[in-house]
Amino acid sequence: MDLMLELAIQGVQMAIVLTAAPLLLGFTRAVRARLLSRQGPPLLQPYRDLARLLRKEVVLAENASWLFRSAPYMVLAATWVAASVVPTFATGLYFSWTADLIAITALLGSARFFMALVAMDVGTSFGGIGASREMMFATLAEPAMLMIFFTVALVAGSTELSYVANFMLTHASLRVSLGLALFALIIVALAENARIPVDNPATHLELTMVHEAMVLEYSGRHLAVIELAAALKLLLYISLIVCIFFPWGIAPHGAGPIGYALGVFAYLSKATVAAVLMVLFETSIAKMRVFRVPEFLGVALMLGLLGILLRFMSRSF
Amino acid sequence: MALHLAQWCILALAFVAIGAVVAPSSPRTIRTFYAACAAISIVVLALAARHLLTQAPAETSRLPIGLPWIGARLRIDAISAFFQLIVNFGGFAASLYAIGYGVDEESPKRVLPFYAIFLAGMNLVLIADDAFTFLASWEFMSLSSWALVVSRHRDRENVQAGYVYLLMAAFGTFALLLVFGLLAGADGHYGFSAMRSASHASGLAGAAMVLALVATGSKAGLAPLHVWLPLAHPAAPSHVSALMSGVMTKVAIYGFVRIVFDLLGQPAWWWGLVVLAIGGATATLGVLYAMFERDLKRMLAYSTVENVGVVFVGLGLALAFKTNGMGSAAALAFTAAVFHALNHSLFKSLLFFGAGAVLHGTGERDIEKLGGLIHTMPQTAFVFLGGCLAISALPPLNGFASEWLLFQGILLSPDVPQWGLKLAIPAIGALLALAAALAGACFVRAYGVAFLGRPRSECASGAHEVDLFSRGAMFLLLAACVLTGILPGLVIDAAAPVTIAAVGESMPRQVSQSWLNIVPIAASRSSYNGLLVMAFIAFTTIVAVRAIHKFASDRLRRAPAWDCGFPNADPATQYTAASFAQPIGRVFGETVFRTREKVDMPAPGALRPARLVLSMRDPIWDAIYARIHGAVDYVSGRLNVLQFLTIRLYLSLVFAVLIALLLAVSIWT
């Protein structure tokens, strides 16, 4: 019986992240439009877009291989698995020990690996340019993310997110290393989700795009799956930041229905605040040139490394 | 029993070699001989596995061969058995692959005898128990692999590669000779058991450690002694490349483990620092070299350099922990190192087999001339993709499991008291993370350019799939990569006796953990479950596929590529490997390789073409080898005058040397 309950909670988590992801995207778009004094699309527009894409036929390039057709599902699966082990509304999820922070980084790496590969499958120059730039960003973003997680793990004494969240909840104190890690993680999150200033999710101007260039050849249901995975990734990063640095209100293991409901409420409100802050930042800054991005990400890497070094020097940082 | 049979197996390999020389070279006999090699490897593999799993005590024996007053001492313990596992699984897979692949060799008689001797030599290194046997079998291994490197001797490049390899191998063995000289002491105890029980002075042990690092590092490919490796490994036939890269480097790592962890006793703290620094530098540098390489096999060889660096980072961490008496942490780091060694032998052999298949199917090693192989060689493309995922450390495959363990080891290191280590280890961790990310980019590039896209040449469009045996060997290795990836606990438990022998402790038993988790220290610290990650991915994929196919339109139409409205039929408009690496070259290459891009843009209306010239320098070659080469050149130029003297001058020269020697001897005593 207990097992069933645990599995149910895990299932709820998986369902929540998947269904809430497009909503978050719609919310950011709506807020952004308001900030730019536009009316903007309705909140549920991303769901409509997905439904529209699902209804359309797939137009496949003539020399697309089996990898091209299966990769969207691989990307979605890897992102979804990573998102389902990040505690959102409750800690101590039944399968949380399956993958720790390092494994989450690597799962996102798998999703990126497949995405970059299939961008080169049809053999167009746009696919190649997207894949090449994405991997260049990744060579800095991924180590930066690992360094950030090392800092967090050294503070909390664990790489398990449930334990990290509990530690932050009970031993909360301001630490220099955690501040550096938070700043660096925000940079990485912006870069990994193809947000301004690294990439522009709304552009179709060829030379400025990275993520869009990789998915250029996709259409129909395949594109829908990829868009969903991208939305899920944004939610995942916001959940990560919220869970590690602002775990307030998260329901402990076995909290009961009311506790879980409160947890869901707390999570949604924190995610809303985070999304608003992200959009505020995005609207106040211009997109960078591609070769400025490595410097931007290099800052994140250095901050992460500094955080670890401080922890190695003294436990009080 | 195990040792006894292993000796017979090595003898049998020697007979295979003799037989291969004598027998006529028809495809049938070649197949038979490779099958014999495979059978012998599987016997040794089974023996080693039994020795390891039953945790049998060490066995020794003494053969009346070799030096008359010493004989040849042999021994099997847990360390030997674990590396026997790596060597013979790789040997089995390579022999299986060669049953199909080796037949098409242009001169099989130049390959097969040396191949068998090479296998025998590697096996003999692992069971040698005295310095003489160790050195002799080490040389057997080196020279037979040299003969394999120059087996296609009409190619000038191969001969040059062979020359560089021979030089470096001689240098390595010379360093190894000095190590054993230091360890044997004045009394000349050449047996390993005497070296193990003797107490070594700290300065002497330190010198021996550095020399051992140089000797085994030159064989394994540690920077800056790696220069021969990307020349020699690809020059050999592909199944031998796989053995050299996947397996022989592990024998070198075994040599380091045997000498430093087993024979030298308690390490000093700076040993760990030296090994860590060299390992970290090698890992990053190796993968950066690989990133800019356009020869598929040479790219794989550079990636071997990277992975050897990763293994040495693990060994360095283990040394650092061992010095400070942190037994469980040392066990974790050491397990990560040997686990990664095993994993690398699996996926690197797989990738070299794949490269061999590509070479066989297209006749081309240059990835810029390949493309679209996923259509013409679908099965090879599938297994090669698996190998790329494994080597890029992506879950749930095996490369990730060992890198995960290594990162856990790094997270344990703030407790190390020495400041040198405290400052170095985070930097090494960052280098390791960088190397892992770059490896991902490197293999996206290699796979994307060679297997995806459109064919860039006629040889790529006319490619054909390889034979059944070769494909079987590749699928076998892929299965091994998946299994060790989803059940890492089994490997960790199998490595427990090895860690006990090397660092005195072992990781907690993993198989008894719930859900087959792996838990290095405690569940509250960290855990990982490859099996569940695999199951989760499978589950979510199935859910997604089912849902999409239930609710979405399943109409599908083939059409020309979109490409923003301007698709171009010329395959030359695709991204090339060089253009893929260009952004990374701008980020990392400017400092490391001093890459320079020179754009020559003609004025509007001019008829000459625009040109982009990309120049790169190899920093290690420039800083070390070019200078040594220059010095040797200079000295030999100067000594040239001695060639043209008269007989009187020669005689007086001899007389002078004699006097000088006699004087030296009389003063010395």
Tab-separated table of C-alpha atoms in Angstrom, chain B residues 325-574:
chain	number	residue	atom	x	y	z
B	325	GLY	CA	44.743	6.910	5.612
B	326	MET	CA	41.310	7.636	4.113
B	327	GLY	CA	40.707	3.999	3.229
B	328	SER	CA	37.127	4.069	1.970
B	329	ALA	CA	37.726	7.172	-0.143
B	330	ALA	CA	40.864	5.601	-1.621
B	331	ALA	CA	38.866	2.476	-2.406
B	332	LEU	CA	36.234	4.598	-4.163
B	333	ALA	CA	38.772	6.468	-6.295
B	334	PHE	CA	40.710	3.316	-7.128
B	335	THR	CA	37.531	1.460	-8.081
B	336	ALA	CA	36.546	4.371	-10.310
B	337	ALA	CA	39.946	4.188	-12.018
B	338	VAL	CA	39.909	0.465	-12.746
B	339	PHE	CA	36.220	0.598	-13.673
B	340	HIS	CA	36.979	3.319	-16.180
B	341	ALA	CA	39.893	1.281	-17.500
B	342	LEU	CA	37.527	-1.637	-18.086
B	343	ASN	CA	34.892	0.600	-19.671
B	344	HIS	CA	37.393	2.245	-21.932
B	345	SER	CA	38.627	-1.125	-23.150
B	346	LEU	CA	35.036	-1.981	-24.091
B	347	PHE	CA	33.917	1.160	-25.896
B	348	LYS	CA	37.242	2.017	-27.464
B	349	SER	CA	37.537	-1.462	-28.963
B	350	LEU	CA	33.980	-1.064	-30.211
B	351	LEU	CA	34.735	2.289	-31.813
B	352	PHE	CA	37.931	1.044	-33.442
B	353	PHE	CA	36.035	-1.927	-34.839
B	354	GLY	CA	33.486	0.522	-36.172
B	355	ALA	CA	36.228	2.637	-37.724
B	356	GLY	CA	37.647	-0.549	-39.242
B	357	ALA	CA	34.247	-1.380	-40.660
B	358	VAL	CA	34.009	2.110	-42.156
B	359	LEU	CA	37.489	1.726	-43.615
B	360	HIS	CA	36.522	-1.637	-45.044
B	361	GLY	CA	33.208	-0.415	-46.417
B	362	THR	CA	34.464	2.828	-47.919
B	363	GLY	CA	38.252	2.620	-48.065
B	364	GLU	CA	38.379	5.994	-46.369
B	365	ARG	CA	39.519	7.167	-42.914
B	366	ASP	CA	39.118	10.864	-43.526
B	367	ILE	CA	35.772	11.920	-42.034
B	368	GLU	CA	35.590	14.904	-44.387
B	369	LYS	CA	35.088	12.438	-47.240
B	370	LEU	CA	32.441	10.348	-45.499
B	371	GLY	CA	28.811	11.076	-44.665
B	372	GLY	CA	25.454	9.340	-44.855
B	373	LEU	CA	26.831	5.995	-43.705
B	374	ILE	CA	23.736	5.481	-41.546
B	375	HIS	CA	21.917	4.586	-44.765
B	376	THR	CA	24.547	2.352	-46.314
B	377	MET	CA	25.944	0.697	-43.166
B	378	PRO	CA	22.938	0.752	-40.801
B	379	GLN	CA	24.159	-1.850	-38.318
B	380	THR	CA	27.651	-0.424	-37.993
B	381	ALA	CA	26.069	3.011	-37.629
B	382	PHE	CA	23.883	1.719	-34.793
B	383	VAL	CA	26.711	0.163	-32.773
B	384	PHE	CA	28.997	3.101	-33.416
B	385	LEU	CA	26.307	5.398	-32.030
B	386	GLY	CA	26.196	3.229	-28.911
B	387	GLY	CA	29.973	3.513	-28.583
B	388	CYS	CA	29.798	7.293	-28.989
B	389	LEU	CA	27.141	7.553	-26.276
B	390	ALA	CA	29.208	5.377	-23.937
B	391	ILE	CA	32.458	7.262	-24.446
B	392	SER	CA	30.716	10.631	-24.044
B	393	ALA	CA	29.753	9.529	-20.511
B	394	LEU	CA	26.017	9.619	-21.078
B	395	PRO	CA	23.696	7.626	-18.837
B	396	PRO	CA	22.735	4.836	-18.673
B	397	LEU	CA	25.837	3.494	-20.449
B	398	ASN	CA	29.053	2.470	-18.744
B	399	GLY	CA	31.211	5.525	-19.376
B	400	PHE	CA	28.927	7.560	-17.175
B	401	ALA	CA	28.977	5.042	-14.319
B	402	SER	CA	32.746	5.242	-13.904
B	403	GLU	CA	32.913	9.024	-14.348
B	404	TRP	CA	30.151	9.367	-11.771
B	405	LEU	CA	32.227	7.370	-9.299
B	406	LEU	CA	35.245	9.512	-10.047
B	407	PHE	CA	33.281	12.710	-9.395
B	408	GLN	CA	32.102	11.225	-6.103
B	409	GLY	CA	35.753	10.649	-5.259
B	410	ILE	CA	36.541	14.300	-5.972
B	411	LEU	CA	33.681	15.361	-3.705
B	412	LEU	CA	35.320	13.463	-0.838
B	413	SER	CA	38.590	15.311	-1.150
B	414	PRO	CA	38.073	18.460	1.005
B	415	ASP	CA	39.080	16.279	3.955
B	416	VAL	CA	42.595	15.894	2.584
B	417	PRO	CA	44.864	17.952	4.879
B	418	GLN	CA	47.651	18.958	2.433
B	419	TRP	CA	47.131	22.414	0.936
B	420	GLY	CA	48.768	21.478	-2.335
B	421	LEU	CA	46.154	18.820	-2.885
B	422	LYS	CA	43.316	20.984	-1.585
B	423	LEU	CA	44.049	23.629	-4.199
B	424	ALA	CA	44.792	21.217	-7.024
B	425	ILE	CA	41.859	18.846	-6.749
B	426	PRO	CA	39.052	21.356	-7.578
B	427	ALA	CA	41.018	22.472	-10.625
B	428	ILE	CA	41.472	18.842	-11.677
B	429	GLY	CA	37.738	18.326	-11.183
B	430	ALA	CA	37.049	21.254	-13.491
B	431	LEU	CA	39.472	19.872	-16.089
B	432	LEU	CA	37.735	16.513	-15.869
B	433	ALA	CA	34.307	18.109	-16.360
B	434	LEU	CA	35.678	20.087	-19.289
B	435	ALA	CA	37.132	16.941	-20.820
B	436	ALA	CA	33.801	15.131	-20.455
B	437	ALA	CA	31.912	17.960	-22.163
B	438	LEU	CA	34.492	18.248	-24.937
B	439	ALA	CA	34.331	14.498	-25.497
B	440	GLY	CA	30.606	14.861	-26.116
B	441	ALA	CA	31.220	17.608	-28.675
B	442	CYS	CA	34.011	15.600	-30.263
B	443	PHE	CA	31.855	12.530	-30.808
B	444	VAL	CA	28.857	14.529	-32.031
B	445	ARG	CA	31.235	15.919	-34.629
B	446	ALA	CA	32.698	12.563	-35.617
B	447	TYR	CA	29.376	10.760	-35.798
B	448	GLY	CA	27.480	13.643	-37.325
B	449	VAL	CA	29.977	14.157	-40.113
B	450	ALA	CA	30.855	10.525	-40.857
B	451	PHE	CA	27.537	8.751	-40.409
B	452	LEU	CA	24.854	11.411	-40.839
B	453	GLY	CA	24.193	13.952	-43.551
B	454	ARG	CA	24.769	13.246	-47.227
B	455	PRO	CA	27.718	11.312	-48.696
B	456	ARG	CA	30.618	13.629	-49.442
B	457	SER	CA	32.386	11.313	-51.878
B	458	GLU	CA	31.719	8.347	-54.092
B	459	CYS	CA	33.382	5.936	-51.722
B	460	ALA	CA	30.926	7.002	-49.004
B	461	SER	CA	27.853	6.633	-51.192
B	462	GLY	CA	28.980	3.209	-52.364
B	463	ALA	CA	29.724	1.891	-48.873
B	464	HIS	CA	28.730	-1.643	-47.903
B	465	GLU	CA	28.157	-3.359	-44.576
B	466	VAL	CA	30.899	-5.586	-43.101
B	467	ASP	CA	30.718	-9.347	-42.581
B	468	LEU	CA	28.817	-11.206	-39.900
B	469	PHE	CA	31.731	-11.935	-37.541
B	470	SER	CA	32.816	-8.320	-37.417
B	471	ARG	CA	29.293	-7.147	-36.727
B	472	GLY	CA	28.927	-9.878	-34.094
B	473	ALA	CA	32.038	-8.629	-32.272
B	474	MET	CA	30.697	-5.069	-32.316
B	475	PHE	CA	27.291	-6.070	-30.991
B	476	LEU	CA	28.992	-8.148	-28.282
B	477	LEU	CA	30.936	-5.117	-27.117
B	478	LEU	CA	27.873	-2.887	-27.242
B	479	ALA	CA	26.021	-5.402	-25.074
B	480	ALA	CA	28.943	-5.351	-22.629
B	481	CYS	CA	28.830	-1.531	-22.544
B	482	VAL	CA	25.120	-1.571	-21.753
B	483	LEU	CA	25.413	-4.310	-19.133
B	484	THR	CA	28.287	-2.723	-17.230
B	485	GLY	CA	26.413	0.562	-17.479
B	486	ILE	CA	23.137	-0.612	-16.010
B	487	LEU	CA	24.662	-3.025	-13.497
B	488	PRO	CA	27.747	-1.158	-12.277
B	489	GLY	CA	27.340	-2.767	-8.858
B	490	LEU	CA	28.484	-6.109	-10.241
B	491	VAL	CA	31.716	-4.624	-11.554
B	492	ILE	CA	32.347	-2.733	-8.320
B	493	ASP	CA	31.922	-5.933	-6.341
B	494	ALA	CA	34.173	-7.843	-8.726
B	495	ALA	CA	36.813	-5.122	-8.271
B	496	ALA	CA	36.628	-5.351	-4.464
B	497	PRO	CA	39.546	-7.811	-4.081
B	498	VAL	CA	41.609	-5.594	-6.403
B	499	THR	CA	41.046	-2.513	-4.273
B	500	ILE	CA	41.868	-4.476	-1.148
B	501	ALA	CA	45.145	-5.569	-2.717
B	502	ALA	CA	45.978	-2.047	-3.880
B	503	VAL	CA	44.734	0.317	-1.177
B	504	GLY	CA	43.831	-2.006	1.684
B	505	GLU	CA	40.091	-1.407	1.740
B	506	SER	CA	37.175	-1.900	-0.590
B	507	MET	CA	33.902	-0.181	-1.331
B	508	PRO	CA	30.818	-1.456	0.493
B	509	ARG	CA	29.182	-4.424	-1.149
B	510	GLN	CA	26.807	-3.167	-3.833
B	511	VAL	CA	24.797	-6.168	-4.899
B	512	SER	CA	22.981	-6.267	-1.560
B	513	GLN	CA	21.720	-2.682	-1.988
B	514	SER	CA	17.996	-2.309	-2.597
B	515	TRP	CA	16.962	-1.999	-6.273
B	516	LEU	CA	20.608	-2.667	-7.294
B	517	ASN	CA	21.578	0.903	-6.498
B	518	ILE	CA	25.180	1.870	-6.307
B	519	VAL	CA	25.978	3.655	-3.096
B	520	PRO	CA	29.666	4.555	-2.711
B	521	ILE	CA	29.621	5.794	0.868
B	522	ALA	CA	26.132	6.214	2.260
B	523	ALA	CA	22.681	6.566	0.733
B	524	SER	CA	22.397	10.070	2.169
B	525	ARG	CA	25.500	11.178	0.263
B	526	SER	CA	24.939	9.899	-3.199
B	527	SER	CA	23.498	7.040	-5.132
B	528	TYR	CA	22.959	6.141	-8.750
B	529	ASN	CA	20.984	3.445	-10.415
B	530	GLY	CA	21.776	2.770	-14.052
B	531	LEU	CA	19.164	0.054	-14.342
B	532	LEU	CA	16.372	2.341	-13.163
B	533	VAL	CA	17.553	5.211	-15.357
B	534	MET	CA	17.419	2.793	-18.277
B	535	ALA	CA	13.978	1.566	-17.227
B	536	PHE	CA	12.781	5.135	-16.733
B	537	ILE	CA	13.999	6.215	-20.149
B	538	ALA	CA	12.418	3.163	-21.745
B	539	PHE	CA	9.154	3.808	-19.890
B	540	THR	CA	8.936	7.501	-20.753
B	541	THR	CA	9.872	6.814	-24.384
B	542	ILE	CA	7.158	4.190	-24.679
B	543	VAL	CA	4.598	6.469	-23.025
B	544	ALA	CA	5.526	9.315	-25.350
B	545	VAL	CA	5.497	7.175	-28.482
B	546	ARG	CA	2.201	5.514	-27.603
B	547	ALA	CA	0.531	8.790	-26.704
B	548	ILE	CA	1.749	10.533	-29.830
B	549	HIS	CA	0.698	7.702	-32.084
B	550	LYS	CA	-2.704	7.535	-30.448
B	551	PHE	CA	-3.524	11.231	-30.518
B	552	ALA	CA	-1.455	12.712	-33.279
B	553	SER	CA	-1.793	12.525	-37.015
B	554	ASP	CA	0.327	9.714	-38.413
B	555	ARG	CA	0.571	11.165	-41.903
B	556	LEU	CA	4.087	11.454	-43.243
B	557	ARG	CA	5.390	12.828	-46.487
B	558	ARG	CA	8.891	12.780	-47.913
B	559	ALA	CA	9.999	16.048	-49.467
B	560	PRO	CA	13.247	17.872	-50.215
B	561	ALA	CA	14.990	19.368	-47.213
B	562	TRP	CA	13.656	22.765	-46.107
B	563	ASP	CA	16.927	24.545	-45.180
B	564	CYS	CA	15.171	27.911	-44.891
B	565	GLY	CA	13.929	27.661	-48.434
B	566	PHE	CA	17.283	27.321	-50.149
B	567	PRO	CA	18.251	23.660	-50.143
B	568	ASN	CA	21.372	22.972	-52.166
B	569	ALA	CA	21.918	19.595	-53.748
B	570	ASP	CA	25.683	19.802	-53.542
B	571	PRO	CA	26.935	17.766	-50.567
B	572	ALA	CA	29.814	20.227	-50.228
B	573	THR	CA	27.354	22.749	-48.766
B	574	GLN	CA	27.071	20.647	-45.617
